[in-house]
PDB file of C-alpha atoms in Angstrom:
ATOM      1  CA  UNK A 113      75.353 116.614 103.019  1.00  0.00           C
ATOM      2  CA  UNK A 114      77.771 116.744 105.101  1.00  0.00           C
ATOM      3  CA  UNK A 115      80.188 119.434 105.759  1.00  0.00           C
ATOM      4  CA  UNK A 116      83.331 119.672 107.198  1.00  0.00           C
ATOM      5  CA  UNK A 117      84.612 123.093 108.047  1.00  0.00           C
ATOM      6  CA  UNK A 118      88.048 124.019 108.906  1.00  0.00           C
ATOM      7  CA  UNK A 119      87.960 127.910 110.283  1.00  0.00           C
ATOM      8  CA  UNK A 120      91.204 129.488 108.251  1.00  0.00           C
ATOM      9  CA  UNK A 121      92.350 128.795 104.875  1.00  0.00           C
ATOM     10  CA  UNK A 122      95.254 130.808 105.442  1.00  0.00           C
ATOM     11  CA  UNK A 123      97.610 131.359 108.230  1.00  0.00           C
ATOM     12  CA  UNK A 124     100.290 132.716 109.825  1.00  0.00           C
ATOM     13  CA  UNK A 125     102.898 133.325 112.528  1.00  0.00           C
ATOM     14  CA  UNK A 126     105.737 133.524 114.035  1.00  0.00           C
ATOM     15  CA  UNK A 127     107.688 131.156 115.568  1.00  0.00           C
ATOM     16  CA  UNK A 128     106.505 129.956 119.472  1.00  0.00           C
ATOM     17  CA  UNK A 129     103.932 131.381 118.921  1.00  0.00           C
ATOM     18  CA  UNK A 130     100.854 129.114 120.812  1.00  0.00           C
ATOM     19  CA  UNK A 131      98.220 128.456 117.629  1.00  0.00           C
ATOM     20  CA  UNK A 132      95.067 126.923 117.477  1.00  0.00           C
ATOM     21  CA  UNK A 133      93.301 124.552 114.008  1.00  0.00           C
ATOM     22  CA  UNK A 134      89.517 124.616 114.167  1.00  0.00           C
ATOM     23  CA  UNK A 135      87.105 121.500 112.413  1.00  0.00           C
ATOM     24  CA  UNK A 136      83.339 121.871 113.395  1.00  0.00           C
ATOM     25  CA  UNK A 137      81.706 118.923 111.306  1.00  0.00           C
ATOM     26  CA  UNK A 138      77.821 119.592 111.065  1.00  0.00           C
ATOM     27  CA  UNK A 139      76.683 115.742 110.493  1.00  0.00           C
ATOM     28  CA  UNK A 140      77.352 114.192 114.573  1.00  0.00           C
ATOM     29  CA  UNK A 141      79.982 111.974 113.883  1.00  0.00           C
ATOM     30  CA  UNK A 142      81.990 110.414 116.971  1.00  0.00           C
ATOM     31  CA  UNK A 143      85.013 110.269 114.920  1.00  0.00           C
ATOM     32  CA  UNK A 144      87.296 112.346 113.441  1.00  0.00           C
ATOM     33  CA  UNK A 145      91.220 113.658 113.141  1.00  0.00           C
ATOM     34  CA  UNK A 146      93.733 116.036 112.168  1.00  0.00           C
ATOM     35  CA  UNK A 147      95.865 114.992 109.327  1.00  0.00           C
ATOM     36  CA  UNK A 148      99.025 116.975 107.368  1.00  0.00           C
ATOM     37  CA  UNK A 149      99.728 116.611 104.404  1.00  0.00           C
ATOM     38  CA  UNK A 150     103.223 117.366 103.110  1.00  0.00           C
ATOM     39  CA  UNK A 151     104.889 117.022  99.191  1.00  0.00           C
ATOM     40  CA  UNK A 152     105.505 113.984  98.746  1.00  0.00           C
ATOM     41  CA  UNK A 153     104.633 112.859 101.923  1.00  0.00           C
ATOM     42  CA  UNK A 154     101.532 112.228 101.703  1.00  0.00           C
ATOM     43  CA  UNK A 155      99.451 112.483 104.265  1.00  0.00           C
ATOM     44  CA  UNK A 156      99.728 111.779 107.506  1.00  0.00           C
ATOM     45  CA  UNK A 157      98.333 111.265 110.457  1.00  0.00           C
ATOM     46  CA  UNK A 158      98.785 114.116 113.877  1.00  0.00           C
ATOM     47  CA  UNK A 159      95.619 112.871 116.601  1.00  0.00           C
ATOM     48  CA  UNK A 160      92.250 111.414 116.508  1.00  0.00           C
ATOM     49  CA  UNK A 161      89.348 111.570 118.191  1.00  0.00           C
ATOM     50  CA  UNK A 162      86.450 108.947 119.123  1.00  0.00           C
ATOM     51  CA  UNK A 163      84.910 110.821 121.516  1.00  0.00           C
ATOM     52  CA  UNK A 164      83.894 113.970 123.200  1.00  0.00           C
ATOM     53  CA  UNK A 165      87.009 114.143 125.465  1.00  0.00           C
ATOM     54  CA  UNK A 166      88.939 111.145 123.734  1.00  0.00           C
ATOM     55  CA  UNK A 167      91.849 111.444 121.917  1.00  0.00           C
ATOM     56  CA  UNK A 168      94.424 109.014 120.199  1.00  0.00           C
ATOM     57  CA  UNK A 169      97.455 109.848 119.282  1.00  0.00           C
ATOM     58  CA  UNK A 170      98.580 108.928 115.358  1.00  0.00           C
ATOM     59  CA  UNK A 171     101.993 108.611 113.657  1.00  0.00           C
ATOM     60  CA  UNK A 172     103.246 112.825 113.992  1.00  0.00           C
ATOM     61  CA  UNK A 173     101.778 113.570 117.399  1.00  0.00           C
ATOM     62  CA  UNK A 174     104.840 115.242 118.536  1.00  0.00           C
ATOM     63  CA  UNK A 175     104.271 119.253 119.192  1.00  0.00           C
ATOM     64  CA  UNK A 176     100.509 118.729 118.874  1.00  0.00           C
ATOM     65  CA  UNK A 177      97.849 118.778 121.517  1.00  0.00           C
ATOM     66  CA  UNK A 178      94.169 118.533 120.230  1.00  0.00           C
ATOM     67  CA  UNK A 179      90.663 119.518 122.594  1.00  0.00           C
ATOM     68  CA  UNK A 180      87.720 117.882 121.490  1.00  0.00           C
ATOM     69  CA  UNK A 181      85.453 119.392 124.078  1.00  0.00           C
ATOM     70  CA  UNK A 182      81.994 118.870 121.807  1.00  0.00           C
ATOM     71  CA  UNK A 183      81.334 115.695 119.591  1.00  0.00           C
ATOM     72  CA  UNK A 184      80.967 118.089 116.524  1.00  0.00           C
ATOM     73  CA  UNK A 185      83.644 120.637 117.242  1.00  0.00           C
ATOM     74  CA  UNK A 186      87.670 119.444 117.280  1.00  0.00           C
ATOM     75  CA  UNK A 187      91.144 121.761 117.827  1.00  0.00           C
ATOM     76  CA  UNK A 188      94.626 121.129 116.663  1.00  0.00           C
ATOM     77  CA  UNK A 189      97.174 123.237 119.046  1.00  0.00           C
ATOM     78  CA  UNK A 190     100.051 124.197 118.168  1.00  0.00           C
ATOM     79  CA  UNK A 191     101.748 124.768 121.389  1.00  0.00           C
ATOM     80  CA  UNK A 192     104.532 127.225 120.277  1.00  0.00           C
ATOM     81  CA  UNK A 193     105.065 127.370 116.739  1.00  0.00           C
ATOM     82  CA  UNK A 194     107.985 125.935 114.744  1.00  0.00           C
ATOM     83  CA  UNK A 195     108.993 126.381 110.488  1.00  0.00           C
ATOM     84  CA  UNK A 196     108.997 122.882 110.397  1.00  0.00           C
ATOM     85  CA  UNK A 197     104.992 122.857 110.909  1.00  0.00           C
ATOM     86  CA  UNK A 198     104.113 124.963 108.091  1.00  0.00           C
ATOM     87  CA  UNK A 199     102.251 122.773 106.020  1.00  0.00           C
ATOM     88  CA  UNK A 200      98.210 122.008 105.256  1.00  0.00           C
ATOM     89  CA  UNK A 201      96.569 120.970 108.244  1.00  0.00           C
ATOM     90  CA  UNK A 202      93.299 119.113 107.010  1.00  0.00           C
ATOM     91  CA  UNK A 203      91.109 118.196 109.139  1.00  0.00           C
ATOM     92  CA  UNK A 204      88.127 115.109 108.502  1.00  0.00           C
ATOM     93  CA  UNK A 205      85.043 113.266 110.005  1.00  0.00           C
ATOM     94  CA  UNK A 206      83.621 110.329 110.570  1.00  0.00           C
ATOM     95  CA  UNK A 207      80.688 108.472 111.775  1.00  0.00           C
ATOM     96  CA  UNK A 208      81.658 104.567 114.114  1.00  0.00           C
ATOM     97  CA  UNK A 209      81.606 101.582 111.894  1.00  0.00           C
ATOM     98  CA  UNK A 210      81.506  98.168 113.378  1.00  0.00           C
ATOM     99  CA  UNK A 211      83.177  97.459 110.260  1.00  0.00           C
ATOM    100  CA  UNK A 212      85.578 100.676 109.396  1.00  0.00           C
ATOM    101  CA  UNK A 213      83.976 100.669 106.652  1.00  0.00           C
ATOM    102  CA  UNK A 214      82.948 104.821 106.151  1.00  0.00           C
ATOM    103  CA  UNK A 215      85.015 107.342 104.540  1.00  0.00           C
ATOM    104  CA  UNK A 216      85.769 110.261 105.797  1.00  0.00           C
ATOM    105  CA  UNK A 217      84.499 113.836 105.232  1.00  0.00           C
ATOM    106  CA  UNK A 218      87.602 115.811 104.658  1.00  0.00           C
ATOM    107  CA  UNK A 219      87.325 119.195 105.596  1.00  0.00           C
ATOM    108  CA  UNK A 220      89.325 122.195 102.576  1.00  0.00           C
ATOM    109  CA  UNK A 221      92.114 122.162 104.948  1.00  0.00           C
ATOM    110  CA  UNK A 222      94.742 125.756 106.454  1.00  0.00           C
ATOM    111  CA  UNK A 223      97.393 126.664 104.784  1.00  0.00           C
ATOM    112  CA  UNK A 224      99.200 126.947 107.911  1.00  0.00           C
ATOM    113  CA  UNK A 225     103.278 129.478 107.096  1.00  0.00           C
ATOM    114  CA  UNK A 226     104.770 129.522 110.172  1.00  0.00           C
ATOM    115  CA  UNK A 227     107.396 132.958 109.739  1.00  0.00           C
TER     116      UNK A 227
ATOM    117  CA  UNK B1186     101.846  99.128 112.412  1.00  0.00           C
ATOM    118  CA  UNK B1187      99.675  99.415 109.307  1.00  0.00           C
ATOM    119  CA  UNK B1188     101.775 101.843 106.722  1.00  0.00           C
ATOM    120  CA  UNK B1189     100.414 102.026 102.539  1.00  0.00           C
ATOM    121  CA  UNK B1190     102.606 103.252  99.871  1.00  0.00           C
ATOM    122  CA  UNK B1191     102.137 104.140  96.301  1.00  0.00           C
ATOM    123  CA  UNK B1192     105.556 104.075  94.140  1.00  0.00           C
ATOM    124  CA  UNK B1193     103.668 105.767  91.433  1.00  0.00           C
ATOM    125  CA  UNK B1194     104.590 109.238  92.218  1.00  0.00           C
ATOM    126  CA  UNK B1195     103.577 110.820  88.734  1.00  0.00           C
ATOM    127  CA  UNK B1196     102.652 109.919  85.801  1.00  0.00           C
ATOM    128  CA  UNK B1197     101.536 111.181  82.581  1.00  0.00           C
ATOM    129  CA  UNK B1198      99.605 110.256  80.409  1.00  0.00           C
ATOM    130  CA  UNK B1199      98.316 110.763  77.576  1.00  0.00           C
ATOM    131  CA  UNK B1200      94.209 111.115  77.027  1.00  0.00           C
ATOM    132  CA  UNK B1201      92.436 107.779  75.470  1.00  0.00           C
ATOM    133  CA  UNK B1202      95.727 105.856  78.339  1.00  0.00           C
ATOM    134  CA  UNK B1203      95.015 103.243  80.253  1.00  0.00           C
ATOM    135  CA  UNK B1204      96.137 104.072  83.879  1.00  0.00           C
ATOM    136  CA  UNK B1205      97.193 101.393  86.620  1.00  0.00           C
ATOM    137  CA  UNK B1206      98.432 102.716  89.112  1.00  0.00           C
ATOM    138  CA  UNK B1207      99.905 100.760  92.205  1.00  0.00           C
ATOM    139  CA  UNK B1208      98.287 100.874  96.165  1.00  0.00           C
ATOM    140  CA  UNK B1209     100.022  97.870  98.895  1.00  0.00           C
ATOM    141  CA  UNK B1210     100.187  97.635 102.570  1.00  0.00           C
ATOM    142  CA  UNK B1211     101.311  95.971 105.833  1.00  0.00           C
ATOM    143  CA  UNK B1212      98.772  95.342 108.167  1.00  0.00           C
ATOM    144  CA  UNK B1213      98.455  91.319 109.689  1.00  0.00           C
ATOM    145  CA  UNK B1214      94.266  91.790 109.915  1.00  0.00           C
ATOM    146  CA  UNK B1215      91.096  92.954 108.295  1.00  0.00           C
ATOM    147  CA  UNK B1216      91.120  95.651 106.359  1.00  0.00           C
ATOM    148  CA  UNK B1217      89.132  99.121 104.640  1.00  0.00           C
ATOM    149  CA  UNK B1218      90.417 100.301 101.776  1.00  0.00           C
ATOM    150  CA  UNK B1219      90.736 103.280  99.963  1.00  0.00           C
ATOM    151  CA  UNK B1220      91.418 104.913  97.409  1.00  0.00           C
ATOM    152  CA  UNK B1221      90.459 109.258  98.025  1.00  0.00           C
ATOM    153  CA  UNK B1222      91.357 112.023  94.410  1.00  0.00           C
ATOM    154  CA  UNK B1223      92.119 115.674  94.867  1.00  0.00           C
ATOM    155  CA  UNK B1224      91.476 117.853  92.340  1.00  0.00           C
ATOM    156  CA  UNK B1225      93.500 121.106  92.392  1.00  0.00           C
ATOM    157  CA  UNK B1226      92.629 123.689  94.557  1.00  0.00           C
ATOM    158  CA  UNK B1227      89.044 120.705  96.195  1.00  0.00           C
ATOM    159  CA  UNK B1228      89.341 118.851  99.245  1.00  0.00           C
ATOM    160  CA  UNK B1229      89.828 115.073  99.218  1.00  0.00           C
ATOM    161  CA  UNK B1230      86.766 113.509  97.931  1.00  0.00           C
ATOM    162  CA  UNK B1231      85.818 109.296  98.437  1.00  0.00           C
ATOM    163  CA  UNK B1232      86.904 107.311  94.960  1.00  0.00           C
ATOM    164  CA  UNK B1233      85.756 103.859  96.168  1.00  0.00           C
ATOM    165  CA  UNK B1234      86.362 100.751  98.726  1.00  0.00           C
ATOM    166  CA  UNK B1235      86.860  97.312  99.047  1.00  0.00           C
ATOM    167  CA  UNK B1236      85.749  96.007 103.606  1.00  0.00           C
ATOM    168  CA  UNK B1237      84.158  92.799 102.016  1.00  0.00           C
ATOM    169  CA  UNK B1238      82.613  91.228  98.935  1.00  0.00           C
ATOM    170  CA  UNK B1239      83.591  91.628  95.057  1.00  0.00           C
ATOM    171  CA  UNK B1240      87.253  92.163  95.434  1.00  0.00           C
ATOM    172  CA  UNK B1241      86.931  93.996  92.463  1.00  0.00           C
ATOM    173  CA  UNK B1242      85.341  97.391  93.365  1.00  0.00           C
ATOM    174  CA  UNK B1243      84.115 100.364  90.791  1.00  0.00           C
ATOM    175  CA  UNK B1244      84.044 103.476  91.245  1.00  0.00           C
ATOM    176  CA  UNK B1245      82.816 106.817  90.820  1.00  0.00           C
ATOM    177  CA  UNK B1246      84.191 108.519  86.468  1.00  0.00           C
ATOM    178  CA  UNK B1247      84.765 104.898  85.480  1.00  0.00           C
ATOM    179  CA  UNK B1248      87.088 103.807  87.860  1.00  0.00           C
ATOM    180  CA  UNK B1249      88.171 101.148  89.450  1.00  0.00           C
ATOM    181  CA  UNK B1250      90.251  98.419  92.129  1.00  0.00           C
ATOM    182  CA  UNK B1251      91.421  95.271  92.937  1.00  0.00           C
ATOM    183  CA  UNK B1252      91.693  93.643  96.335  1.00  0.00           C
ATOM    184  CA  UNK B1253      94.968  91.045  95.835  1.00  0.00           C
ATOM    185  CA  UNK B1254      94.631  89.850  98.986  1.00  0.00           C
ATOM    186  CA  UNK B1255      97.176  87.516  98.922  1.00  0.00           C
ATOM    187  CA  UNK B1256      99.474  90.548  97.274  1.00  0.00           C
ATOM    188  CA  UNK B1257      98.663  92.978  99.713  1.00  0.00           C
ATOM    189  CA  UNK B1258      97.315  95.298  96.582  1.00  0.00           C
ATOM    190  CA  UNK B1259      95.348  97.501  95.578  1.00  0.00           C
ATOM    191  CA  UNK B1260      96.091  98.999  93.009  1.00  0.00           C
ATOM    192  CA  UNK B1261      93.288 101.623  90.472  1.00  0.00           C
ATOM    193  CA  UNK B1262      93.074 101.081  86.536  1.00  0.00           C
ATOM    194  CA  UNK B1263      90.795 103.301  84.239  1.00  0.00           C
ATOM    195  CA  UNK B1264      90.554 102.104  80.764  1.00  0.00           C
ATOM    196  CA  UNK B1265      90.964 105.340  79.195  1.00  0.00           C
ATOM    197  CA  UNK B1266      91.231 108.691  81.354  1.00  0.00           C
ATOM    198  CA  UNK B1267      90.769 111.669  80.425  1.00  0.00           C
ATOM    199  CA  UNK B1268      92.359 115.129  81.160  1.00  0.00           C
ATOM    200  CA  UNK B1269      89.360 115.983  83.386  1.00  0.00           C
ATOM    201  CA  UNK B1270      90.755 113.198  85.508  1.00  0.00           C
ATOM    202  CA  UNK B1271      94.710 114.332  86.576  1.00  0.00           C
ATOM    203  CA  UNK B1272      94.703 115.076  89.724  1.00  0.00           C
ATOM    204  CA  UNK B1273      96.416 113.011  93.414  1.00  0.00           C
ATOM    205  CA  UNK B1274      95.033 110.584  93.983  1.00  0.00           C
ATOM    206  CA  UNK B1275      95.873 108.802  97.391  1.00  0.00           C
ATOM    207  CA  UNK B1276      95.456 105.504  98.507  1.00  0.00           C
ATOM    208  CA  UNK B1277      94.197 104.731 102.241  1.00  0.00           C
ATOM    209  CA  UNK B1278      94.548 101.283 104.720  1.00  0.00           C
ATOM    210  CA  UNK B1279      91.357 101.670 108.331  1.00  0.00           C
ATOM    211  CA  UNK B1280      92.176  99.113 110.473  1.00  0.00           C
ATOM    212  CA  UNK B1281      92.105  98.714 113.928  1.00  0.00           C
ATOM    213  CA  UNK B1282      95.111 100.065 115.815  1.00  0.00           C
ATOM    214  CA  UNK B1283      96.658  98.940 118.505  1.00  0.00           C
ATOM    215  CA  UNK B1284      94.182  99.785 121.572  1.00  0.00           C
ATOM    216  CA  UNK B1285      91.350  99.342 119.499  1.00  0.00           C
ATOM    217  CA  UNK B1286      90.191 101.664 117.423  1.00  0.00           C
ATOM    218  CA  UNK B1287      90.173 102.360 113.649  1.00  0.00           C
ATOM    219  CA  UNK B1288      92.642 104.705 112.222  1.00  0.00           C
ATOM    220  CA  UNK B1289      93.034 105.094 108.675  1.00  0.00           C
ATOM    221  CA  UNK B1290      96.354 105.409 107.733  1.00  0.00           C
ATOM    222  CA  UNK B1291      96.996 107.248 103.842  1.00  0.00           C
ATOM    223  CA  UNK B1292      99.829 106.712 101.118  1.00  0.00           C
ATOM    224  CA  UNK B1293     101.718 109.367 100.143  1.00  0.00           C
ATOM    225  CA  UNK B1294      99.951 110.117  96.815  1.00  0.00           C
ATOM    226  CA  UNK B1295     100.537 109.914  92.807  1.00  0.00           C
ATOM    227  CA  UNK B1296     100.106 112.601  91.074  1.00  0.00           C
ATOM    228  CA  UNK B1297      98.073 111.747  87.346  1.00  0.00           C
ATOM    229  CA  UNK B1298      99.074 114.888  85.024  1.00  0.00           C
ATOM    230  CA  UNK B1299      96.759 114.017  82.052  1.00  0.00           C
ATOM    231  CA  UNK B1300      97.831 115.151  78.318  1.00  0.00           C
ATOM    232  CA  UNK B1301      94.811 116.719  76.078  1.00  0.00           C
TER     233      UNK B1301
END
């Protein structure tokens, strides 16, 4: 069974801090994604990566960056955390599929609070 | 750009009632469509998916969805809901973005509350 592990379940950070959210998957998936989930807004795509060292902006990349140095690990970085980045962050992975029909496998999420 | 609309934000049903959750998407090309479910305190998991063939697809726990291409819709249905179906349901579209890479876009979700 695919396992997507997010390093922290809960995080509390101060405004202006640099924050790292880590995600590891154990199924050799090519594609990895970072979403944030907010009530009434659903899941919004921040960044995704389709290969090591490759990244693509999602719908709301402002204030975030990512790193993918190894295939199994995809990190989300908040360069200078702000209160409007308080949210649930979800990591997901999926294998490459020419048809695009592979479902996403999600981690349990990291609930980040910025004070 | 692709987008997904879920018009029902919060649905309350009694057990045994029938369920239909709406999902409409906007994208001109080939899409793959998904419904995910998030039970309270759990991570998102796949309910069902459509990518080709029979437009009526069946998923886990008695759920089904119908893809109607002319209406850009992929509505989720269940004939008789149970209290254990209380969860949040998300519709999602996987389509290629302008760079040729597959991008998954979600709707805003529908919270279903089933009353025993």
